[in-house]
PDB file of C-alpha atoms in Angstrom:
ATOM      1  CA  UNK A   1      89.387  -0.570 172.041  1.00  0.00           C
ATOM      2  CA  UNK A   2      89.810  -1.662 175.628  1.00  0.00           C
ATOM      3  CA  UNK A   3      92.814  -0.691 177.757  1.00  0.00           C
ATOM      4  CA  UNK A   4      94.239  -4.198 177.460  1.00  0.00           C
ATOM      5  CA  UNK A   5      93.870  -4.146 173.655  1.00  0.00           C
ATOM      6  CA  UNK A   6      95.670  -0.815 173.440  1.00  0.00           C
ATOM      7  CA  UNK A   7      98.405  -1.976 175.792  1.00  0.00           C
ATOM      8  CA  UNK A   8      99.082  -5.072 173.687  1.00  0.00           C
ATOM      9  CA  UNK A   9      98.931  -3.054 170.461  1.00  0.00           C
ATOM     10  CA  UNK A  10     101.589  -0.637 171.658  1.00  0.00           C
ATOM     11  CA  UNK A  11     103.638  -3.310 173.432  1.00  0.00           C
ATOM     12  CA  UNK A  12     104.025  -5.583 170.414  1.00  0.00           C
ATOM     13  CA  UNK A  13     107.460  -6.784 171.656  1.00  0.00           C
ATOM     14  CA  UNK A  14     108.914  -3.268 171.443  1.00  0.00           C
ATOM     15  CA  UNK A  15     110.250  -1.020 174.175  1.00  0.00           C
ATOM     16  CA  UNK A  16     107.713   1.493 175.392  1.00  0.00           C
ATOM     17  CA  UNK A  17     106.726   3.676 178.319  1.00  0.00           C
ATOM     18  CA  UNK A  18     103.315   3.273 179.881  1.00  0.00           C
ATOM     19  CA  UNK A  19     101.815   5.864 182.234  1.00  0.00           C
ATOM     20  CA  UNK A  20      99.630   4.253 184.886  1.00  0.00           C
ATOM     21  CA  UNK A  21      96.819   6.088 186.706  1.00  0.00           C
ATOM     22  CA  UNK A  22      96.420   5.771 190.433  1.00  0.00           C
ATOM     23  CA  UNK A  23      93.527   4.840 192.652  1.00  0.00           C
ATOM     24  CA  UNK A  24      91.345   1.770 192.268  1.00  0.00           C
ATOM     25  CA  UNK A  25      90.755   2.206 188.542  1.00  0.00           C
ATOM     26  CA  UNK A  26      93.701   0.129 187.242  1.00  0.00           C
ATOM     27  CA  UNK A  27      93.410  -2.870 189.633  1.00  0.00           C
ATOM     28  CA  UNK A  28      91.540  -5.132 187.183  1.00  0.00           C
ATOM     29  CA  UNK A  29      93.868  -4.041 184.396  1.00  0.00           C
ATOM     30  CA  UNK A  30      96.934  -4.918 186.512  1.00  0.00           C
ATOM     31  CA  UNK A  31      95.417  -8.316 187.299  1.00  0.00           C
ATOM     32  CA  UNK A  32      94.849  -8.912 183.580  1.00  0.00           C
ATOM     33  CA  UNK A  33      98.427  -7.924 182.724  1.00  0.00           C
ATOM     34  CA  UNK A  34      99.813 -10.234 185.391  1.00  0.00           C
ATOM     35  CA  UNK A  35      98.273 -13.214 183.572  1.00  0.00           C
ATOM     36  CA  UNK A  36      99.575 -12.634 180.049  1.00  0.00           C
ATOM     37  CA  UNK A  37     102.985 -13.281 178.539  1.00  0.00           C
ATOM     38  CA  UNK A  38     104.921 -10.012 178.373  1.00  0.00           C
ATOM     39  CA  UNK A  39     108.643  -9.299 178.326  1.00  0.00           C
ATOM     40  CA  UNK A  40     108.556  -6.746 181.140  1.00  0.00           C
ATOM     41  CA  UNK A  41     112.160  -5.743 180.455  1.00  0.00           C
ATOM     42  CA  UNK A  42     110.753  -3.821 177.483  1.00  0.00           C
ATOM     43  CA  UNK A  43     108.138  -1.899 179.507  1.00  0.00           C
ATOM     44  CA  UNK A  44     108.661   1.162 181.696  1.00  0.00           C
ATOM     45  CA  UNK A  45     105.710   1.767 184.011  1.00  0.00           C
ATOM     46  CA  UNK A  46     105.337   5.374 185.170  1.00  0.00           C
ATOM     47  CA  UNK A  47     102.937   6.304 187.970  1.00  0.00           C
ATOM     48  CA  UNK A  48     101.051   9.451 187.004  1.00  0.00           C
ATOM     49  CA  UNK A  49     100.011  10.517 190.499  1.00  0.00           C
ATOM     50  CA  UNK A  50     101.736   8.950 193.498  1.00  0.00           C
ATOM     51  CA  UNK A  51     100.785  10.001 197.009  1.00  0.00           C
ATOM     52  CA  UNK A  52     103.267  10.765 199.779  1.00  0.00           C
ATOM     53  CA  UNK A  53     102.435   7.742 201.908  1.00  0.00           C
ATOM     54  CA  UNK A  54     104.253   4.503 202.715  1.00  0.00           C
ATOM     55  CA  UNK A  55     104.015   1.665 200.193  1.00  0.00           C
ATOM     56  CA  UNK A  56     101.990  -0.364 202.690  1.00  0.00           C
ATOM     57  CA  UNK A  57      99.358   2.388 202.978  1.00  0.00           C
ATOM     58  CA  UNK A  58      96.087   1.633 201.125  1.00  0.00           C
ATOM     59  CA  UNK A  59      96.356   5.060 199.432  1.00  0.00           C
ATOM     60  CA  UNK A  60      99.729   4.226 197.839  1.00  0.00           C
ATOM     61  CA  UNK A  61      99.463   3.896 194.073  1.00  0.00           C
ATOM     62  CA  UNK A  62     102.809   2.114 193.972  1.00  0.00           C
ATOM     63  CA  UNK A  63     101.498  -0.275 196.638  1.00  0.00           C
ATOM     64  CA  UNK A  64      98.501  -1.044 194.415  1.00  0.00           C
ATOM     65  CA  UNK A  65     100.753  -1.600 191.398  1.00  0.00           C
ATOM     66  CA  UNK A  66     103.034  -3.822 193.459  1.00  0.00           C
ATOM     67  CA  UNK A  67     100.187  -5.907 194.931  1.00  0.00           C
ATOM     68  CA  UNK A  68      98.102  -6.334 191.767  1.00  0.00           C
ATOM     69  CA  UNK A  69     100.881  -6.682 189.194  1.00  0.00           C
ATOM     70  CA  UNK A  70     104.522  -6.763 190.264  1.00  0.00           C
ATOM     71  CA  UNK A  71     104.205  -9.421 192.969  1.00  0.00           C
ATOM     72  CA  UNK A  72     102.372 -11.698 190.516  1.00  0.00           C
ATOM     73  CA  UNK A  73     105.037 -11.599 187.827  1.00  0.00           C
TER      74      UNK A  73
END
């Protein structure tokens, strides 16, 4: 299974929590998720390893999530 297949399997229009890794690894995954139909009110995204930097800093995992997923929704 790919990450996107597993995400959709567990999502399945139910409420669920999803732990998101940091760094560059999830960027393509976030881009994929931003282009599919999901009821985001049912999903809780949890960052597994945030850094103590501003959101605008390139090292910010939340900044990456925001840029590659949240701003596209």
